[in-house]
XYZ file of N, CA and C in Angstrom:
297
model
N 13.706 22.660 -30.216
C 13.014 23.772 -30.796
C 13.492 23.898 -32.242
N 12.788 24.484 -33.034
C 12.894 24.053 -34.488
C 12.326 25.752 -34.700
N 12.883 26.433 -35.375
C 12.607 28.012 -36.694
C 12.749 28.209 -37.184
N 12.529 28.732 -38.520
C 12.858 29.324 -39.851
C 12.900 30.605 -39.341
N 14.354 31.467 -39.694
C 14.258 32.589 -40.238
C 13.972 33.058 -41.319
N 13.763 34.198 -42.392
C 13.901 34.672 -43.834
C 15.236 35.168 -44.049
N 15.942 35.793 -43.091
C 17.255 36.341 -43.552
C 17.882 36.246 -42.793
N 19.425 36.637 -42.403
C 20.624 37.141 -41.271
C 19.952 37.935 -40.267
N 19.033 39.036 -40.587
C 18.665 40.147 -39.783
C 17.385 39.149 -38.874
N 16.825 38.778 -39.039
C 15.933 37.816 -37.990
C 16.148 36.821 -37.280
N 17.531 35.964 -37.522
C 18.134 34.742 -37.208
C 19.729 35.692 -36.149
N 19.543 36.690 -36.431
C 20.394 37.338 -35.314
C 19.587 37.787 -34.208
N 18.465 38.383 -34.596
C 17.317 38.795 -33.475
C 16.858 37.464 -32.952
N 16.460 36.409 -33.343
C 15.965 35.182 -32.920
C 16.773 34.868 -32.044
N 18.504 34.761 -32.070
C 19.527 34.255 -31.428
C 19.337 35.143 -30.257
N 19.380 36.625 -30.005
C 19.304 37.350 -29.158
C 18.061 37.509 -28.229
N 17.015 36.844 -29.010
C 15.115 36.701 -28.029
C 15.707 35.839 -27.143
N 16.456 34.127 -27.938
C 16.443 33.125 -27.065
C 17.397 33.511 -25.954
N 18.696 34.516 -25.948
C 19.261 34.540 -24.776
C 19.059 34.823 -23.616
N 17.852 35.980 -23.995
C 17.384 36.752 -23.409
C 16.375 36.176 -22.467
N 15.421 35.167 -23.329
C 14.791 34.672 -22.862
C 15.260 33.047 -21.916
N 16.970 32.403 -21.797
C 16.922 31.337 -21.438
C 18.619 32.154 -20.927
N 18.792 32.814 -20.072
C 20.127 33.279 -19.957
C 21.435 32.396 -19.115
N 20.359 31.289 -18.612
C 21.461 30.562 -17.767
C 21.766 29.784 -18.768
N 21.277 29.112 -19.911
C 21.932 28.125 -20.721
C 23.180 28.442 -20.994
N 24.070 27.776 -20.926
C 25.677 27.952 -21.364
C 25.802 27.113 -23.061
N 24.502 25.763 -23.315
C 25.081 25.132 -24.601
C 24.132 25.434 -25.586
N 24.492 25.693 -26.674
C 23.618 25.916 -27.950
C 24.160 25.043 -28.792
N 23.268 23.854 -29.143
C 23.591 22.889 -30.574
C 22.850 23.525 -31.213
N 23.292 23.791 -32.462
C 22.841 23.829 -33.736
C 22.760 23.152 -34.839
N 21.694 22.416 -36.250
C 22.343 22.175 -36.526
C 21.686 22.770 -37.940
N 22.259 21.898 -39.044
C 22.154 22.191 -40.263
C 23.102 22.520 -41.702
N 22.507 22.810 -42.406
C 23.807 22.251 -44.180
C 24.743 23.624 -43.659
N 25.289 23.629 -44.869
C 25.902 24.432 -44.822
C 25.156 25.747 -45.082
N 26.003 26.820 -44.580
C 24.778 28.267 -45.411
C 23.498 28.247 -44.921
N 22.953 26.978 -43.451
C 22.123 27.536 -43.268
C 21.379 28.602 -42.156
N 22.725 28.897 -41.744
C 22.604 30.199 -40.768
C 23.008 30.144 -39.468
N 24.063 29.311 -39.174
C 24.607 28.899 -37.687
C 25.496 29.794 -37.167
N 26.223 29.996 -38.071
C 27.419 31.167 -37.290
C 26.680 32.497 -37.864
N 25.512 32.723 -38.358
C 24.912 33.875 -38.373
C 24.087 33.880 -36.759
N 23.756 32.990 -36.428
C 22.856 32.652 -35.272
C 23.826 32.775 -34.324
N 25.125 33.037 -34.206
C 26.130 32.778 -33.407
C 26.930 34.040 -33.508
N 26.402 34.674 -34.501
C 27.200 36.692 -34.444
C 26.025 36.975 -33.456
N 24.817 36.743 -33.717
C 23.445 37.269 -33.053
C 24.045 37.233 -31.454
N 24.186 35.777 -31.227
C 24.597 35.576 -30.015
C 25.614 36.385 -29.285
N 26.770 36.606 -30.064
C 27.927 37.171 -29.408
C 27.772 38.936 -29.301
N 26.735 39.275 -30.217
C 26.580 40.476 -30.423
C 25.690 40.910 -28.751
N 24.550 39.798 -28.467
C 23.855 39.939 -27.092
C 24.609 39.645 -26.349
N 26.168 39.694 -26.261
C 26.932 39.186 -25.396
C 28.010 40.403 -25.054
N 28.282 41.355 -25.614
C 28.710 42.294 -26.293
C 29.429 42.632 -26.800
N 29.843 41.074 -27.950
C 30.688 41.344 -28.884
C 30.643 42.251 -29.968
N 31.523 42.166 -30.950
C 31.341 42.678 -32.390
C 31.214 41.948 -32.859
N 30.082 42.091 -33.729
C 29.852 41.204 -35.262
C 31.169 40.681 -35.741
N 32.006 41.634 -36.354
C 33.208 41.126 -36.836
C 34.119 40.177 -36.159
N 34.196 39.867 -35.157
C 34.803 38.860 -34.361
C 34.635 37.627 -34.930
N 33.464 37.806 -34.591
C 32.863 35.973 -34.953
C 33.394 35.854 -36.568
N 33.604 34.571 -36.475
C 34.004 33.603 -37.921
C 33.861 32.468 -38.010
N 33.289 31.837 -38.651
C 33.281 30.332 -38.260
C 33.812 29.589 -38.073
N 34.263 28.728 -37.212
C 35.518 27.748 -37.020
C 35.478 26.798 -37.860
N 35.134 26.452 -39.332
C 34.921 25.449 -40.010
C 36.278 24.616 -40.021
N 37.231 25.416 -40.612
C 38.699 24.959 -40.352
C 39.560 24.551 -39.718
N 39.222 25.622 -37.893
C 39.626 25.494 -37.444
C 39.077 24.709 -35.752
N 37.957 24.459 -36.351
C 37.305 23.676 -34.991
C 36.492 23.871 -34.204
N 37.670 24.998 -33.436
C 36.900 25.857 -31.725
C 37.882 27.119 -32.334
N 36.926 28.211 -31.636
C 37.562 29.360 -31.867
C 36.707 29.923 -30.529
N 37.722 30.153 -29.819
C 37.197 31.465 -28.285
C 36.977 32.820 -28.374
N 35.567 33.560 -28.339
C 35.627 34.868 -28.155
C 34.760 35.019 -26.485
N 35.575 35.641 -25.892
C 35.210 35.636 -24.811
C 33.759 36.413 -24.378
N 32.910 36.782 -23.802
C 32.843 35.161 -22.809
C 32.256 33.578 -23.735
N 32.194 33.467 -25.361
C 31.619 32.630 -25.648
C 32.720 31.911 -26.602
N 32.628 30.484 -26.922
C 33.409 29.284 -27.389
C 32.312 29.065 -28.767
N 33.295 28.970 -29.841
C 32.465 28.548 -30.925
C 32.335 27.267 -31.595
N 31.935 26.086 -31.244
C 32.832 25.234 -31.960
C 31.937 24.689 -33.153
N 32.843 23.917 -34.288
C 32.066 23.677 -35.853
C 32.712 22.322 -35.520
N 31.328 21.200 -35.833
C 31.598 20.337 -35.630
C 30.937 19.581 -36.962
N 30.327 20.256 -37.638
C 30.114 19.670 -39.473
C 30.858 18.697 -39.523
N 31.967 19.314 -40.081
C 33.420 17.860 -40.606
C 33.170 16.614 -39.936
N 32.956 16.605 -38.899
C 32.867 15.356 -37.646
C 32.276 14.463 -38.318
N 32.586 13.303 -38.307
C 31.326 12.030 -38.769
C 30.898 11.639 -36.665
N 32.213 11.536 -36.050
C 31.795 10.906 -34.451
C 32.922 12.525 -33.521
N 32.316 12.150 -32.344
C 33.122 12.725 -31.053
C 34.258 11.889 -30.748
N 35.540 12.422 -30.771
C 36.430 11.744 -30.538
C 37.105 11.243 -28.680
N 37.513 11.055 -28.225
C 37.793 11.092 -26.934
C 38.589 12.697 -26.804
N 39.383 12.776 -27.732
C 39.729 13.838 -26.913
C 38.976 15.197 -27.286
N 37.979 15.314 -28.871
C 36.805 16.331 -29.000
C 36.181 16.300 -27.451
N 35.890 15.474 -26.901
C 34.842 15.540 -25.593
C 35.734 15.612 -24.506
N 37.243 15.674 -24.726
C 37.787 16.196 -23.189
C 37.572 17.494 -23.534
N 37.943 18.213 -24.863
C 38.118 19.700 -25.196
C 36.971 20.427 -24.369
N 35.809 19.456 -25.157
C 34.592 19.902 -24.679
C 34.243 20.409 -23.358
N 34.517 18.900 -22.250
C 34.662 19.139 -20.888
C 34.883 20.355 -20.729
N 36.000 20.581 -20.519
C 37.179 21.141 -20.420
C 36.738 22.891 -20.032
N 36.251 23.156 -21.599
C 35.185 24.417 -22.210
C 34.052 24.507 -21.498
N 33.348 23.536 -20.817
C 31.876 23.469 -20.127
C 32.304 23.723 -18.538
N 33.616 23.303 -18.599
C 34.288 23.466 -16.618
C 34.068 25.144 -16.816
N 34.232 26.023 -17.369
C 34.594 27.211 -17.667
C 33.662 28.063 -16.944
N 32.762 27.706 -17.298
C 31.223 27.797 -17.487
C 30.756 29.277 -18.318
N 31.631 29.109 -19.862
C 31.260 30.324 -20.533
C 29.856 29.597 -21.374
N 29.832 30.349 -22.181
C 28.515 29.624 -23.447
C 29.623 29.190 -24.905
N 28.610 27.644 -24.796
C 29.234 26.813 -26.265
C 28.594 26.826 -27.012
């Protein structure tokens, strides 16, 4: 599935239609440059989850970052999946929170 939002405020509502509308999915790939709205699409998410906005941050730095019940991970930097990126992964999917 492929969308353009116009801003933060529609690409958070968009994130929150699709949960709503697909609630058993546990994985969300995303992709795109930088700045172009992933961990905005991913406050949306945690917010229908009933996080706080402020929680979320992007793991650019740091990888994976856990807010419960959802796993964030930034996988930009990556050129490949490493063996042990895809045990982490496993690992996170045994859980059965949302990635």
């Amino acid at each position: 599935m492929k969308r353009k939002t116009k801003n933060a405020r529609e690409t958070k509502a968009l994130a929150k239609q699709i949960l709503k509308n697909h609630p058993n999915h546990k994985i969300w790939l995303l992709y795109g440059d930088l700045g172009a709205g992933k961990t905005t699409f991913v406050k949306g998410l945690g917010r229908a989850l009933g996080l706080r906005e402020s929680q979320i941050k992007s793991p650019t730095f740091t990888f994976v970052v856990e807010f419960e019940p959802l796993i964030h991970y930034d996988l930009y930097r990556l050129d490949a999946l490493d063996d042990l990126t895809l045990e982490l992964l496993n690992e996170h999917l045994a859980t059965g929170k949302r990635v």
